PDB file of C-alpha atoms in Angstrom:
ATOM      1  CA  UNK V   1       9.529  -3.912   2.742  1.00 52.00           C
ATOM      2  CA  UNK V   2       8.118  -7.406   3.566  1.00 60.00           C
ATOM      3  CA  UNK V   3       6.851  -6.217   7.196  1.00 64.00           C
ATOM      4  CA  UNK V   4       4.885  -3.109   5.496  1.00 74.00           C
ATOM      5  CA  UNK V   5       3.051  -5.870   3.090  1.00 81.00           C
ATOM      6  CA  UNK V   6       3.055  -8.891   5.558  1.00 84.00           C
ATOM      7  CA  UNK V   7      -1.200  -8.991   6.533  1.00 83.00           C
ATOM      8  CA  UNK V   8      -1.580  -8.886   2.541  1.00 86.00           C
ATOM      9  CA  UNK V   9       0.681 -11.234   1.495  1.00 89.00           C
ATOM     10  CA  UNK V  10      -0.833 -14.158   2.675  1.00 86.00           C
ATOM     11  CA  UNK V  11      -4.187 -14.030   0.952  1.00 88.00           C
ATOM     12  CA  UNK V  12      -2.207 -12.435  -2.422  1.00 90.00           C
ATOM     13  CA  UNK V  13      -0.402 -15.272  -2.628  1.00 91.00           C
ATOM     14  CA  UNK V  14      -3.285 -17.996  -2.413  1.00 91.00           C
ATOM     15  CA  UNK V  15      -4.784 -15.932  -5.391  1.00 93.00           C
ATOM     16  CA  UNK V  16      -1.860 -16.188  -7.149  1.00 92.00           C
ATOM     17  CA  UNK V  17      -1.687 -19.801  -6.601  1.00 91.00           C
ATOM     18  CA  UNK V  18      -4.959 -20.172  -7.601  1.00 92.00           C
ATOM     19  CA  UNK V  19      -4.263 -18.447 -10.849  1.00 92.00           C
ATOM     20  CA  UNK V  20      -0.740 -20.659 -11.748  1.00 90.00           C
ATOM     21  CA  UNK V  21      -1.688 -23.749 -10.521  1.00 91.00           C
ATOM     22  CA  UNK V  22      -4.457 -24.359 -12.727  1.00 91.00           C
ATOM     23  CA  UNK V  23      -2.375 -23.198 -16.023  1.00 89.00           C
ATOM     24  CA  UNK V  24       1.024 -24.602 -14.917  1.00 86.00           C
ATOM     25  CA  UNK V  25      -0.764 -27.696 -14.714  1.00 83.00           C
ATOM     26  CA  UNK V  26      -2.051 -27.921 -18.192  1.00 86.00           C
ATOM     27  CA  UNK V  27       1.486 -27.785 -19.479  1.00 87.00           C
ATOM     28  CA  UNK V  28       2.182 -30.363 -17.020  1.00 87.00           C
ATOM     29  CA  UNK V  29       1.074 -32.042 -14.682  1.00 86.00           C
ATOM     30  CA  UNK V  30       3.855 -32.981 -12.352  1.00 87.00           C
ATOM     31  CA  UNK V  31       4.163 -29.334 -11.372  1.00 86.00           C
ATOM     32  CA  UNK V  32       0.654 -29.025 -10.085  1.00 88.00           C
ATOM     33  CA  UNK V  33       1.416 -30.394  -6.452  1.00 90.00           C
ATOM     34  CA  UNK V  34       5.025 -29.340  -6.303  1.00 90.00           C
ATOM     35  CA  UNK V  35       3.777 -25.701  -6.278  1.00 89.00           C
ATOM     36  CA  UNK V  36       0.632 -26.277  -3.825  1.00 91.00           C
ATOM     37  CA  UNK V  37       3.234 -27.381  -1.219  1.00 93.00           C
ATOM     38  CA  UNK V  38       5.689 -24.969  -2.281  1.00 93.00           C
ATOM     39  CA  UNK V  39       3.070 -22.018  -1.737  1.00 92.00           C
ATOM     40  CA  UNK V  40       1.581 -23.637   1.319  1.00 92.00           C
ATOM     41  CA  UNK V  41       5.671 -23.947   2.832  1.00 94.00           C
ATOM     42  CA  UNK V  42       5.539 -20.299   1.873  1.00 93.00           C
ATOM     43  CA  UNK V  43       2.272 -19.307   3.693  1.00 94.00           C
ATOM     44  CA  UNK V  44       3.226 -20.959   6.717  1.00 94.00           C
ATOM     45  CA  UNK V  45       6.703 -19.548   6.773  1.00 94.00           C
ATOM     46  CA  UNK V  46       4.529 -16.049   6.154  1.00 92.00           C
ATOM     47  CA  UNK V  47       2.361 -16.582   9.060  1.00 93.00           C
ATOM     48  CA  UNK V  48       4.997 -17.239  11.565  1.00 94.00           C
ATOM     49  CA  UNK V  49       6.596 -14.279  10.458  1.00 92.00           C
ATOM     50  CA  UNK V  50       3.836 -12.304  11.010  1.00 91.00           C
ATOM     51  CA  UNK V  51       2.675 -13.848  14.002  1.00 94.00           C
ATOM     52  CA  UNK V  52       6.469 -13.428  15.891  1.00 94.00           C
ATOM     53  CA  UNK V  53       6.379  -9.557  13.828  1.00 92.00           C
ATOM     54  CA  UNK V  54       3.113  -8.670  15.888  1.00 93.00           C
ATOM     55  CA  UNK V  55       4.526  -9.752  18.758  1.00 95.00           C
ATOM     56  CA  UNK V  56       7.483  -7.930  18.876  1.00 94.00           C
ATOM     57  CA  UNK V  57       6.489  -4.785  17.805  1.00 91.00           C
ATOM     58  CA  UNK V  58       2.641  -4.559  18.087  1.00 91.00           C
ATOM     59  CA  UNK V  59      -0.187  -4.143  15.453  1.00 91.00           C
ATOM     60  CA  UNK V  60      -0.130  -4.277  12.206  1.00 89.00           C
ATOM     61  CA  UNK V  61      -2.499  -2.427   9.894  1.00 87.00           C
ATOM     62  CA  UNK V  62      -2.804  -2.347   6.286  1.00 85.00           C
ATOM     63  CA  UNK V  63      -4.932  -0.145   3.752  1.00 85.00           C
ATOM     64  CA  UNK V  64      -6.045  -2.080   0.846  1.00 82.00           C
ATOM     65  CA  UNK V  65      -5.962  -0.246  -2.546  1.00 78.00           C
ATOM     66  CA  UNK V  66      -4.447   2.953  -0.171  1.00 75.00           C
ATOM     67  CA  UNK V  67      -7.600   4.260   0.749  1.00 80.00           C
ATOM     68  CA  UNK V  68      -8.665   5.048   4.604  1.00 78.00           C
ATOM     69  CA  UNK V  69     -11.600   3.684   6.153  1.00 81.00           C
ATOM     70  CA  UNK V  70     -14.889   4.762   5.590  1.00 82.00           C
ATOM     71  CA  UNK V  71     -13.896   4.514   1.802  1.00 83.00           C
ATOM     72  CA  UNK V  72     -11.321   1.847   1.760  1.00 83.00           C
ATOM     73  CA  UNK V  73     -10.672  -1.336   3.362  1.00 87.00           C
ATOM     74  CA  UNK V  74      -8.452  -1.719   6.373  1.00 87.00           C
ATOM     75  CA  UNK V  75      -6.818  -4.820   7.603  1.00 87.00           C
ATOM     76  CA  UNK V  76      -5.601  -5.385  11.170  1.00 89.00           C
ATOM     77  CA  UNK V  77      -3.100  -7.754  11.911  1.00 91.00           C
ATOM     78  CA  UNK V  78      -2.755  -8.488  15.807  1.00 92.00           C
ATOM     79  CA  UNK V  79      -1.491 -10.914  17.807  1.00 94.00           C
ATOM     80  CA  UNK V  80      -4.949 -13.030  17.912  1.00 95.00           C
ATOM     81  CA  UNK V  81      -5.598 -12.739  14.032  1.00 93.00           C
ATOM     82  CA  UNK V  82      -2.043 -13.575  14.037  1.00 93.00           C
ATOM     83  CA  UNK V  83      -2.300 -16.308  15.954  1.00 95.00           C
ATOM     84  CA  UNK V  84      -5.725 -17.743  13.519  1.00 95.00           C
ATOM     85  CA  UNK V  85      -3.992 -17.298  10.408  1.00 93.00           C
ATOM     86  CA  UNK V  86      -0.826 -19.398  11.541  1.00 93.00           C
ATOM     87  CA  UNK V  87      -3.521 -21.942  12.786  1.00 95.00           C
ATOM     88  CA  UNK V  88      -5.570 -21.935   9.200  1.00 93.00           C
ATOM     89  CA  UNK V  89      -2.290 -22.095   7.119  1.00 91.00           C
ATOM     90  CA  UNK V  90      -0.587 -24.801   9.493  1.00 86.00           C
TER      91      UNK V  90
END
């Protein structure tokens, strides 16, 4: 199920970071950092996975929301972007 939802999980997760990070924080403050590292651990650990999943078997797309292009979005995961988003999240 991961490898279906890999290309979105990356920038899903920095959104949802964004979101508990800020609120975790106010209840305290300690936690703040712990879970930037924790998610940015996660991210990388994402983006290798992706990066050796596109290798192995090829291509990767994803339809955001379900819809086909013209209408909907589609993101392409190949070994290059791959390759960027290990880069960006290292």
């Amino acid at each position: 199920m991961i490898e279906n939802n890999l290309p979105v999980l990356i920038p899903v997760s920095y959104l949802f970071g964004a979101l508990l990070i800020p609120l975790l924080g106010l209840w305290r403050r300690s936690l703040a950092p712990l879970i930037a590292i924790g998610l940015g651990v996660f991210n990388v650990a994402l983006a290798g996975l992706g990066l050796v999943t596109v290798l192995e078997s090829g291509p990767m797309l994803y339809f955001l929301g379900g819809w086909v292009p013209p209408l909907g979005i589609q993101y392409l995961l190949d070994p290059l972007s791959a390759f960027f988003i290990l880069v960006i999240v290292t």
